[in-house]
Amino acid sequence: MSSKKHAETGKRIDSFGYAALKEGGTLEPFRFKRRQLGPKDILIDIEYCGICHSDIHEVKGEWGRSRYPIVPGHEIVGRVSKVGSAVKKFSVGEKAGVGCMVGSCGKCEACKAGEEYDCAKGPVWTYGSDEKSIGGRTYGGYSNNIVVDEGFVLKISNKVDMASTAPLLCAGTTTYSPLKYWKAGPGQKVGVVGLGGLGHVAVKLASAMGADVTVFTTSKNKVKDALRLGAKRAIVVSDKKAMATAIRSFDLIVDTASAVHDVDLFLSLLRRNGKMALVGLPSKPLSVAPFSLVSGHHVLAGSGLGGIRDTQEMLDFCAKKGISADIELIPVQKVNEAYGRVVKGDVKYRFVIDMSTL
Ligand code: NAP
Ligand code: ZN
Ligand code: ZN
């Protein structure tokens, strides 16, 4: 495929990228159409897109809701190449970012509170939702361009590196949200379960907020990195002695594990009134013993993404503090190999696709 700029035919914009055509299928080159710009729409030429574990869950049909073909990708950064007649927030040539959603009803309680990801009508996801204006689906960021309503486009500082900022559009906002909501900061002991794409950004954010951070990992070879990333300590979960030293000591635990694991084990590490926020989305149910919540008056909460306002706040915070993801940049042709490596935990810590290789 050529990496030439988009072409416009009739009322649609020609796009190309990589798609999974069926459950369990590998990603392959795919041509499709996007809607022509409405008055408030922005056309972004995509430069980089991160690979989130959610893309892999979706492509594999692990959440039981996938609709094929899927062009995954919701950690998107690029440059504005065209704007609709009523666009106020962006001009051509500006950097721009798109995360997990590209629309919502704007009227429900969640939307009014700026938490569009929780829209009562269901947000329009960046990929896999209905594309109401032209029929078919929304397609994500493993592609050359995207058309998005300006209300769902984020500003990216001119100072930051584009490739390593891309993962913040999902991994950043998803971990910033529970840290903000549960008030991580100085004097707070914060645990991060799983040092993957989300987990490593959570460590950077929580330490930048001033919290005392501990990483819980199943991978011995990540301990050194955890400390380099800003954690005060890292505990290998299978080390029973080390785990015993952590009992009843945490104010907040952010659990990013992507597979089924022992939630009670981590609840036992919370101090009285401590909170645990689940952000990982394993495909099978997790079990919780009621005693793990009742003893210690613990809260087990969930947290999903962040609204547009909080996502912008997170991006500005990261630009100010010099926070971005640790990435391995790959050409798009290596995407299937990268998926296999994410599942094996063999990435430090986020793959980002260089879209100029399309
Ligand atoms: P990732 O890069 O693959 O990281 C997941 C980490 O989980 C791994 O690095 C590993 O860390 C740990 N892990 C894997 N298998 C485990 C097991 N069997 N037991 C315990 N820990 C295990 O994935 P990610 O992109 O960070 O995403 C993490 C999860 O969050 C995924 O399920 C994803 O779908 C979900 N997610 C949710 C939201 C939301 O809105 N809530 C948003 C984005 C992603 P160690 O090697 O350190 O143990
Ligand atoms: Zn994601
Ligand atoms: Zn809504």
Short mmCIF file of C-alpha atoms and ligand atoms in Angstrom, two decimals:
data_model
loop_
_atom_site.label_atom_id
_atom_site.label_comp_id
_atom_site.label_asym_id
_atom_site.label_seq_id
_atom_site.Cartn_x
_atom_site.Cartn_y
_atom_site.Cartn_z
CA MET A 1 0.00 0.00 0.00
CA SER A 2 1.19 3.49 -0.61
CA SER A 3 1.64 5.95 2.20
CA LYS A 4 0.31 8.75 -0.01
CA LYS A 5 -2.21 11.15 1.41
CA HIS A 6 -5.89 10.31 1.49
CA ALA A 7 -7.97 10.73 -1.61
CA GLU A 8 -11.55 11.90 -1.64
CA THR A 9 -14.06 10.21 -3.89
CA GLY A 10 -17.55 11.64 -4.02
CA LYS A 11 -18.97 12.02 -0.54
CA ARG A 12 -16.62 9.56 1.16
CA ILE A 13 -12.98 9.67 2.11
CA ASP A 14 -10.85 6.75 0.97
CA SER A 15 -8.92 5.20 3.84
CA PHE A 16 -6.67 2.23 4.25
CA GLY A 17 -5.24 0.37 7.17
CA TYR A 18 -5.06 -3.07 8.77
CA ALA A 19 -8.13 -5.05 9.80
CA ALA A 20 -9.13 -8.35 11.34
CA LEU A 21 -11.76 -9.75 8.98
CA LYS A 22 -12.96 -12.54 11.26
CA GLU A 23 -12.67 -13.81 14.83
CA GLY A 24 -9.22 -15.16 15.52
CA GLY A 25 -8.02 -13.88 12.15
CA THR A 26 -4.76 -12.07 11.67
CA LEU A 27 -4.69 -8.40 10.73
CA GLU A 28 -4.31 -7.70 7.03
CA PRO A 29 -4.36 -4.72 4.67
CA PHE A 30 -7.87 -3.30 4.28
CA ARG A 31 -9.43 -0.49 2.24
CA PHE A 32 -12.54 1.29 3.49
CA LYS A 33 -14.44 4.60 3.45
CA ARG A 34 -14.86 7.28 6.05
CA ARG A 35 -17.53 9.96 6.07
CA GLN A 36 -16.85 13.29 4.41
CA LEU A 37 -16.34 16.12 6.90
CA GLY A 38 -19.42 17.58 8.55
CA PRO A 39 -19.26 21.18 9.82
CA LYS A 40 -17.69 20.16 13.16
CA ASP A 41 -15.49 17.35 11.87
CA ILE A 42 -11.72 17.20 11.64
CA LEU A 43 -9.67 15.05 9.28
CA ILE A 44 -6.48 13.80 10.92
CA ASP A 45 -3.59 12.20 9.05
CA ILE A 46 -2.50 9.54 11.52
CA GLU A 47 1.21 9.38 12.36
CA TYR A 48 1.32 6.88 15.23
CA CYS A 49 -1.06 4.48 16.93
CA GLY A 50 -0.43 2.44 20.09
CA ILE A 51 -1.40 -1.22 20.50
CA CYS A 52 -3.61 -1.60 23.58
CA HIS A 53 -4.41 -5.04 25.01
CA SER A 54 -8.08 -4.14 24.46
CA ASP A 55 -7.38 -4.20 20.70
CA ILE A 56 -6.25 -7.81 21.12
CA HIS A 57 -9.26 -8.79 23.28
CA GLU A 58 -11.54 -7.28 20.57
CA VAL A 59 -9.78 -8.83 17.58
CA LYS A 60 -9.86 -12.24 19.24
CA GLY A 61 -13.51 -11.82 20.18
CA GLU A 62 -12.67 -12.37 23.85
CA TRP A 63 -15.36 -10.03 25.13
CA GLY A 64 -18.05 -11.67 23.00
CA ARG A 65 -19.12 -8.41 21.36
CA SER A 66 -16.77 -8.03 18.38
CA ARG A 67 -18.14 -7.12 14.96
CA TYR A 68 -15.89 -7.75 12.00
CA PRO A 69 -14.13 -6.34 10.10
CA ILE A 70 -12.32 -4.51 12.87
CA VAL A 71 -9.72 -1.83 12.23
CA PRO A 72 -8.41 -1.53 15.79
CA GLY A 73 -6.53 1.35 17.36
CA HIS A 74 -7.55 3.97 19.92
CA GLU A 75 -4.23 5.52 20.87
CA ILE A 76 -4.01 7.86 17.91
CA VAL A 77 -1.85 10.91 17.25
CA GLY A 78 -1.41 12.80 14.03
CA ARG A 79 -1.88 16.14 12.32
CA VAL A 80 -5.02 17.94 11.27
CA SER A 81 -5.19 18.00 7.47
CA LYS A 82 -8.66 19.47 6.96
CA VAL A 83 -11.35 21.07 9.12
CA GLY A 84 -15.13 21.44 8.73
CA SER A 85 -16.71 24.86 8.24
CA ALA A 86 -17.73 25.30 11.91
CA VAL A 87 -14.58 23.93 13.60
CA LYS A 88 -13.24 26.32 16.23
CA LYS A 89 -10.78 24.28 18.31
CA PHE A 90 -8.27 23.17 15.63
CA SER A 91 -6.60 24.44 12.51
CA VAL A 92 -4.82 22.64 9.67
CA GLY A 93 -1.30 21.46 10.54
CA GLU A 94 -1.92 21.22 14.30
CA LYS A 95 -1.08 18.09 16.28
CA ALA A 96 -4.11 16.16 17.46
CA GLY A 97 -4.98 13.03 19.42
CA VAL A 98 -7.95 10.63 19.51
CA GLY A 99 -8.63 8.08 22.23
CA CYS A 100 -11.22 5.36 22.70
CA MET A 101 -14.38 7.28 21.80
CA VAL A 102 -15.45 9.59 19.01
CA GLY A 103 -18.99 10.53 20.04
CA SER A 104 -21.70 10.35 22.71
CA CYS A 105 -25.27 11.58 23.20
CA GLY A 106 -24.19 14.77 24.97
CA LYS A 107 -27.43 14.86 26.98
CA CYS A 108 -27.37 12.10 29.59
CA GLU A 109 -26.13 12.42 33.17
CA ALA A 110 -22.68 11.01 32.34
CA CYS A 111 -22.22 13.20 29.26
CA LYS A 112 -23.28 16.30 31.17
CA ALA A 113 -20.75 15.40 33.88
CA GLY A 114 -18.01 15.19 31.24
CA GLU A 115 -17.80 11.40 31.54
CA GLU A 116 -18.75 10.61 27.96
CA TYR A 117 -17.25 7.09 28.13
CA ASP A 118 -20.18 6.16 30.38
CA CYS A 119 -22.87 7.65 28.11
CA ALA A 120 -26.27 6.09 28.85
CA LYS A 121 -26.83 5.51 25.13
CA GLY A 122 -23.35 4.05 24.81
CA PRO A 123 -20.49 6.16 23.50
CA VAL A 124 -19.50 5.87 19.86
CA TRP A 125 -16.30 3.86 20.21
CA THR A 126 -13.38 4.74 17.96
CA TYR A 127 -13.79 1.34 16.35
CA GLY A 128 -16.59 -1.22 16.28
CA SER A 129 -19.55 1.16 16.83
CA ASP A 130 -22.21 2.07 14.28
CA GLU A 131 -21.05 4.83 11.91
CA LYS A 132 -24.52 6.33 11.70
CA SER A 133 -23.88 8.93 8.99
CA ILE A 134 -22.77 6.51 6.25
CA GLY A 135 -23.73 3.12 7.67
CA GLY A 136 -21.32 0.36 8.61
CA ARG A 137 -18.84 0.64 11.48
CA THR A 138 -16.40 3.08 12.94
CA TYR A 139 -12.83 2.13 12.13
CA GLY A 140 -9.86 2.86 14.35
CA GLY A 141 -6.32 4.10 14.18
CA TYR A 142 -4.35 1.31 12.49
CA SER A 143 -5.00 3.38 9.38
CA ASN A 144 -3.86 6.42 7.45
CA ASN A 145 -6.55 8.88 8.52
CA ILE A 146 -9.63 9.42 10.69
CA VAL A 147 -12.60 11.80 10.74
CA VAL A 148 -13.68 12.90 14.23
CA ASP A 149 -16.00 15.52 15.71
CA GLU A 150 -13.77 18.24 17.21
CA GLY A 151 -15.37 17.71 20.63
CA PHE A 152 -13.63 14.32 20.80
CA VAL A 153 -10.21 15.45 19.56
CA LEU A 154 -7.45 16.22 22.06
CA LYS A 155 -4.76 18.89 21.86
CA ILE A 156 -1.19 17.60 21.85
CA SER A 157 1.57 19.91 23.06
CA ASN A 158 4.17 20.95 20.50
CA LYS A 159 6.87 20.06 23.05
CA VAL A 160 6.15 16.33 23.29
CA ASP A 161 7.36 13.35 21.28
CA MET A 162 4.42 12.13 19.20
CA ALA A 163 5.15 8.39 19.14
CA SER A 164 5.57 7.95 22.89
CA THR A 165 2.61 10.24 23.63
CA ALA A 166 0.20 8.09 21.56
CA PRO A 167 -0.33 5.46 24.32
CA LEU A 168 -1.46 8.16 26.74
CA LEU A 169 -4.70 8.45 24.75
CA CYS A 170 -5.87 5.18 26.34
CA ALA A 171 -3.28 3.85 28.80
CA GLY A 172 -2.79 7.37 30.20
CA THR A 173 -6.40 8.37 30.64
CA THR A 174 -7.44 4.94 31.97
CA THR A 175 -4.90 5.06 34.78
CA TYR A 176 -5.10 8.81 35.47
CA SER A 177 -8.85 8.50 36.16
CA PRO A 178 -8.77 6.20 39.22
CA LEU A 179 -5.66 7.95 40.57
CA LYS A 180 -7.46 11.28 40.36
CA TYR A 181 -10.82 9.99 41.58
CA TRP A 182 -9.33 8.26 44.64
CA LYS A 183 -6.97 11.17 45.28
CA ALA A 184 -3.54 9.58 44.89
CA GLY A 185 -0.91 11.99 46.16
CA PRO A 186 1.64 12.70 48.88
CA GLY A 187 1.18 10.52 51.95
CA GLN A 188 -0.74 7.86 49.97
CA LYS A 189 0.55 4.34 49.39
CA VAL A 190 -0.48 3.24 45.90
CA GLY A 191 -0.08 -0.28 44.50
CA VAL A 192 -0.07 -1.02 40.76
CA VAL A 193 -0.88 -4.60 39.75
CA GLY A 194 0.68 -5.63 36.40
CA LEU A 195 3.52 -3.79 34.75
CA GLY A 196 2.26 -3.67 31.18
CA GLY A 197 1.14 -0.82 28.93
CA LEU A 198 -1.35 0.58 31.45
CA GLY A 199 0.66 -0.39 34.52
CA HIS A 200 3.90 1.32 33.55
CA VAL A 201 2.06 4.57 32.81
CA ALA A 202 0.18 4.23 36.13
CA VAL A 203 3.55 4.04 37.94
CA LYS A 204 4.80 7.20 36.22
CA LEU A 205 1.57 9.10 36.91
CA ALA A 206 1.18 8.04 40.54
CA SER A 207 4.78 8.88 41.38
CA ALA A 208 4.49 12.24 39.60
CA MET A 209 1.42 12.91 41.77
CA GLY A 210 3.64 12.36 44.81
CA ALA A 211 2.33 8.95 45.95
CA ASP A 212 4.53 6.20 47.34
CA VAL A 213 4.22 3.52 44.64
CA THR A 214 4.68 -0.26 44.79
CA VAL A 215 4.46 -2.51 41.74
CA PHE A 216 3.05 -6.05 41.97
CA THR A 217 4.29 -8.11 39.06
CA THR A 218 4.28 -11.73 37.98
CA SER A 219 7.51 -11.10 36.02
CA LYS A 220 10.79 -11.14 37.95
CA ASN A 221 12.54 -9.45 35.02
CA LYS A 222 10.42 -6.30 35.45
CA VAL A 223 11.52 -5.46 39.00
CA LYS A 224 14.42 -3.20 37.99
CA ASP A 225 12.28 -1.37 35.47
CA ALA A 226 9.56 -0.77 38.05
CA LEU A 227 12.07 1.13 40.18
CA ARG A 228 13.44 3.03 37.17
CA LEU A 229 9.89 4.07 36.27
CA GLY A 230 9.39 5.64 39.70
CA ALA A 231 8.16 2.90 42.04
CA LYS A 232 9.69 2.79 45.53
CA ARG A 233 9.50 -1.00 45.53
CA ALA A 234 8.44 -3.90 43.36
CA ILE A 235 7.13 -7.21 44.66
CA VAL A 236 6.98 -10.42 42.66
CA VAL A 237 3.53 -11.79 43.43
CA SER A 238 4.76 -15.38 43.85
CA ASP A 239 7.18 -14.26 46.62
CA LYS A 240 5.00 -15.05 49.66
CA LYS A 241 7.40 -13.49 52.19
CA ALA A 242 7.53 -10.19 50.33
CA MET A 243 3.74 -10.20 49.86
CA ALA A 244 3.31 -10.72 53.62
CA THR A 245 5.19 -7.47 54.29
CA ALA A 246 2.60 -5.58 52.24
CA ILE A 247 -0.54 -6.76 54.05
CA ARG A 248 -3.00 -4.06 55.20
CA SER A 249 -0.83 -1.17 54.08
CA PHE A 250 -2.25 0.32 50.84
CA ASP A 251 -4.60 3.27 50.45
CA LEU A 252 -5.25 2.49 46.79
CA ILE A 253 -4.47 -0.34 44.40
CA VAL A 254 -4.92 0.06 40.64
CA ASP A 255 -5.28 -3.40 39.11
CA THR A 256 -4.35 -3.53 35.41
CA ALA A 257 -3.93 -7.30 35.00
CA SER A 258 -5.31 -8.47 31.65
CA ALA A 259 -5.96 -12.10 32.68
CA VAL A 260 -7.87 -13.80 35.48
CA HIS A 261 -5.98 -13.51 38.78
CA ASP A 262 -6.44 -13.64 42.54
CA VAL A 263 -8.29 -10.44 43.49
CA ASP A 264 -8.58 -11.46 47.18
CA LEU A 265 -4.80 -11.53 47.41
CA PHE A 266 -4.63 -7.83 46.52
CA LEU A 267 -7.66 -6.86 48.63
CA SER A 268 -5.75 -8.25 51.63
CA LEU A 269 -3.09 -5.59 51.01
CA LEU A 270 -5.52 -2.70 51.55
CA ARG A 271 -5.50 -0.82 54.81
CA ARG A 272 -8.74 0.01 56.58
CA ASN A 273 -11.02 1.91 54.15
CA GLY A 274 -8.59 1.17 51.33
CA LYS A 275 -9.78 1.11 47.72
CA MET A 276 -8.98 -1.13 44.81
CA ALA A 277 -9.84 0.04 41.30
CA LEU A 278 -10.08 -2.61 38.61
CA VAL A 279 -9.12 -1.34 35.19
CA GLY A 280 -8.00 -4.62 33.61
CA LEU A 281 -10.71 -6.43 31.65
CA PRO A 282 -10.01 -10.18 31.62
CA SER A 283 -12.39 -12.12 29.42
CA LYS A 284 -13.57 -14.40 32.26
CA PRO A 285 -15.23 -13.37 35.56
CA LEU A 286 -13.10 -12.71 38.62
CA SER A 287 -14.13 -14.13 41.98
CA VAL A 288 -14.20 -12.12 45.20
CA ALA A 289 -14.65 -13.49 48.72
CA PRO A 290 -17.07 -11.21 50.63
CA PHE A 291 -14.74 -11.37 53.65
CA SER A 292 -12.06 -9.60 51.58
CA LEU A 293 -14.35 -6.56 51.42
CA VAL A 294 -16.10 -6.76 54.77
CA SER A 295 -12.89 -7.05 56.81
CA GLY A 296 -11.18 -3.71 56.59
CA HIS A 297 -14.23 -1.91 55.14
CA HIS A 298 -12.67 -2.15 51.68
CA VAL A 299 -14.01 -0.72 48.44
CA LEU A 300 -13.68 -2.67 45.21
CA ALA A 301 -14.35 -0.26 42.35
CA GLY A 302 -14.13 -0.26 38.59
CA SER A 303 -12.76 2.50 36.42
CA GLY A 304 -13.06 3.03 32.69
CA LEU A 305 -11.16 5.54 30.59
CA GLY A 306 -11.64 9.22 31.33
CA GLY A 307 -13.94 11.85 29.84
CA ILE A 308 -12.59 14.28 27.25
CA ARG A 309 -11.97 17.02 29.83
CA ASP A 310 -9.97 14.69 32.11
CA THR A 311 -8.09 13.20 29.15
CA GLN A 312 -6.96 16.70 28.15
CA GLU A 313 -6.03 17.42 31.77
CA MET A 314 -3.94 14.20 31.81
CA LEU A 315 -2.19 15.10 28.53
CA ASP A 316 -1.35 18.56 29.85
CA PHE A 317 -0.11 17.06 33.15
CA CYS A 318 2.11 14.61 31.25
CA ALA A 319 3.49 17.34 28.97
CA LYS A 320 4.35 19.42 32.03
CA LYS A 321 5.94 16.54 33.95
CA GLY A 322 7.72 15.00 30.93
CA ILE A 323 5.70 11.78 31.10
CA SER A 324 5.20 9.54 28.09
CA ALA A 325 5.16 5.78 27.48
CA ASP A 326 8.21 3.54 27.07
CA ILE A 327 7.65 2.27 23.57
CA GLU A 328 8.86 -0.09 20.89
CA LEU A 329 8.14 1.48 17.51
CA ILE A 330 7.17 -1.01 14.80
CA PRO A 331 6.19 -0.91 11.13
CA VAL A 332 2.55 -1.87 10.55
CA GLN A 333 3.61 -5.11 8.85
CA LYS A 334 4.77 -6.40 12.26
CA VAL A 335 1.41 -5.93 13.96
CA ASN A 336 0.53 -9.64 14.16
CA GLU A 337 3.92 -10.49 15.64
CA ALA A 338 3.47 -7.64 18.14
CA TYR A 339 0.08 -9.06 19.24
CA GLY A 340 1.73 -12.39 20.02
CA ARG A 341 4.42 -10.66 22.02
CA VAL A 342 1.94 -8.56 24.07
CA VAL A 343 0.08 -11.73 25.06
CA LYS A 344 3.38 -13.28 26.19
CA GLY A 345 4.25 -10.11 28.14
CA ASP A 346 7.22 -9.53 25.86
CA VAL A 347 7.05 -5.76 25.39
CA LYS A 348 8.60 -2.91 27.32
CA TYR A 349 6.05 -1.48 27.58
CA ARG A 350 3.88 -0.45 24.65
CA PHE A 351 4.08 -1.17 20.93
CA VAL A 352 3.41 1.86 18.77
CA ILE A 353 2.82 1.52 15.03
CA ASP A 354 4.60 3.99 12.78
CA MET A 355 1.82 4.74 10.30
CA SER A 356 4.23 6.12 7.69
CA THR A 357 5.00 2.43 6.97
CA LEU A 358 1.46 1.73 5.72
P1 NAP B 1 -0.66 -5.44 28.83
O1 NAP B 1 0.30 -4.43 28.30
O2 NAP B 1 -0.70 -6.78 28.21
O3 NAP B 1 -0.38 -5.55 30.41
C1 NAP B 1 -1.11 -6.42 31.23
C2 NAP B 1 -0.24 -6.88 32.38
O4 NAP B 1 -1.02 -7.72 33.20
C3 NAP B 1 0.94 -7.74 31.95
O5 NAP B 1 2.06 -6.99 31.56
C4 NAP B 1 1.22 -8.51 33.23
O6 NAP B 1 2.04 -7.73 34.11
C5 NAP B 1 -0.18 -8.62 33.88
N1 NAP B 1 -0.70 -9.97 33.69
C6 NAP B 1 -0.86 -10.64 32.53
N2 NAP B 1 -1.34 -11.87 32.78
C7 NAP B 1 -1.49 -11.95 34.11
C8 NAP B 1 -1.97 -12.97 34.99
N3 NAP B 1 -2.37 -14.16 34.51
N4 NAP B 1 -1.99 -12.71 36.32
C9 NAP B 1 -1.58 -11.53 36.79
N5 NAP B 1 -1.12 -10.56 36.00
C10 NAP B 1 -1.08 -10.74 34.69
O7 NAP B 1 -2.15 -4.87 28.74
P2 NAP B 1 -2.66 -3.35 28.85
O8 NAP B 1 -2.76 -2.79 27.48
O9 NAP B 1 -1.91 -2.66 29.90
O10 NAP B 1 -4.17 -3.61 29.34
C11 NAP B 1 -4.42 -4.22 30.59
C12 NAP B 1 -5.89 -4.57 30.73
O11 NAP B 1 -6.63 -3.35 30.86
C13 NAP B 1 -6.48 -5.28 29.52
O12 NAP B 1 -7.40 -6.28 29.98
C14 NAP B 1 -7.21 -4.18 28.77
O13 NAP B 1 -8.26 -4.65 27.97
C15 NAP B 1 -7.73 -3.37 29.93
N6 NAP B 1 -8.07 -1.97 29.61
C16 NAP B 1 -9.12 -1.45 30.30
C17 NAP B 1 -9.48 -0.13 30.08
C18 NAP B 1 -10.60 0.47 30.87
O14 NAP B 1 -11.26 1.38 30.42
N7 NAP B 1 -10.84 0.01 32.09
C19 NAP B 1 -8.77 0.65 29.16
C20 NAP B 1 -7.69 0.09 28.51
C21 NAP B 1 -7.34 -1.24 28.74
P3 NAP B 1 3.26 -8.39 34.93
O15 NAP B 1 4.13 -9.06 33.91
O16 NAP B 1 3.88 -7.22 35.58
O17 NAP B 1 2.63 -9.35 35.89
ZN ZN B 2 -7.03 0.82 25.24
ZN ZN B 3 -24.67 10.47 26.91
#
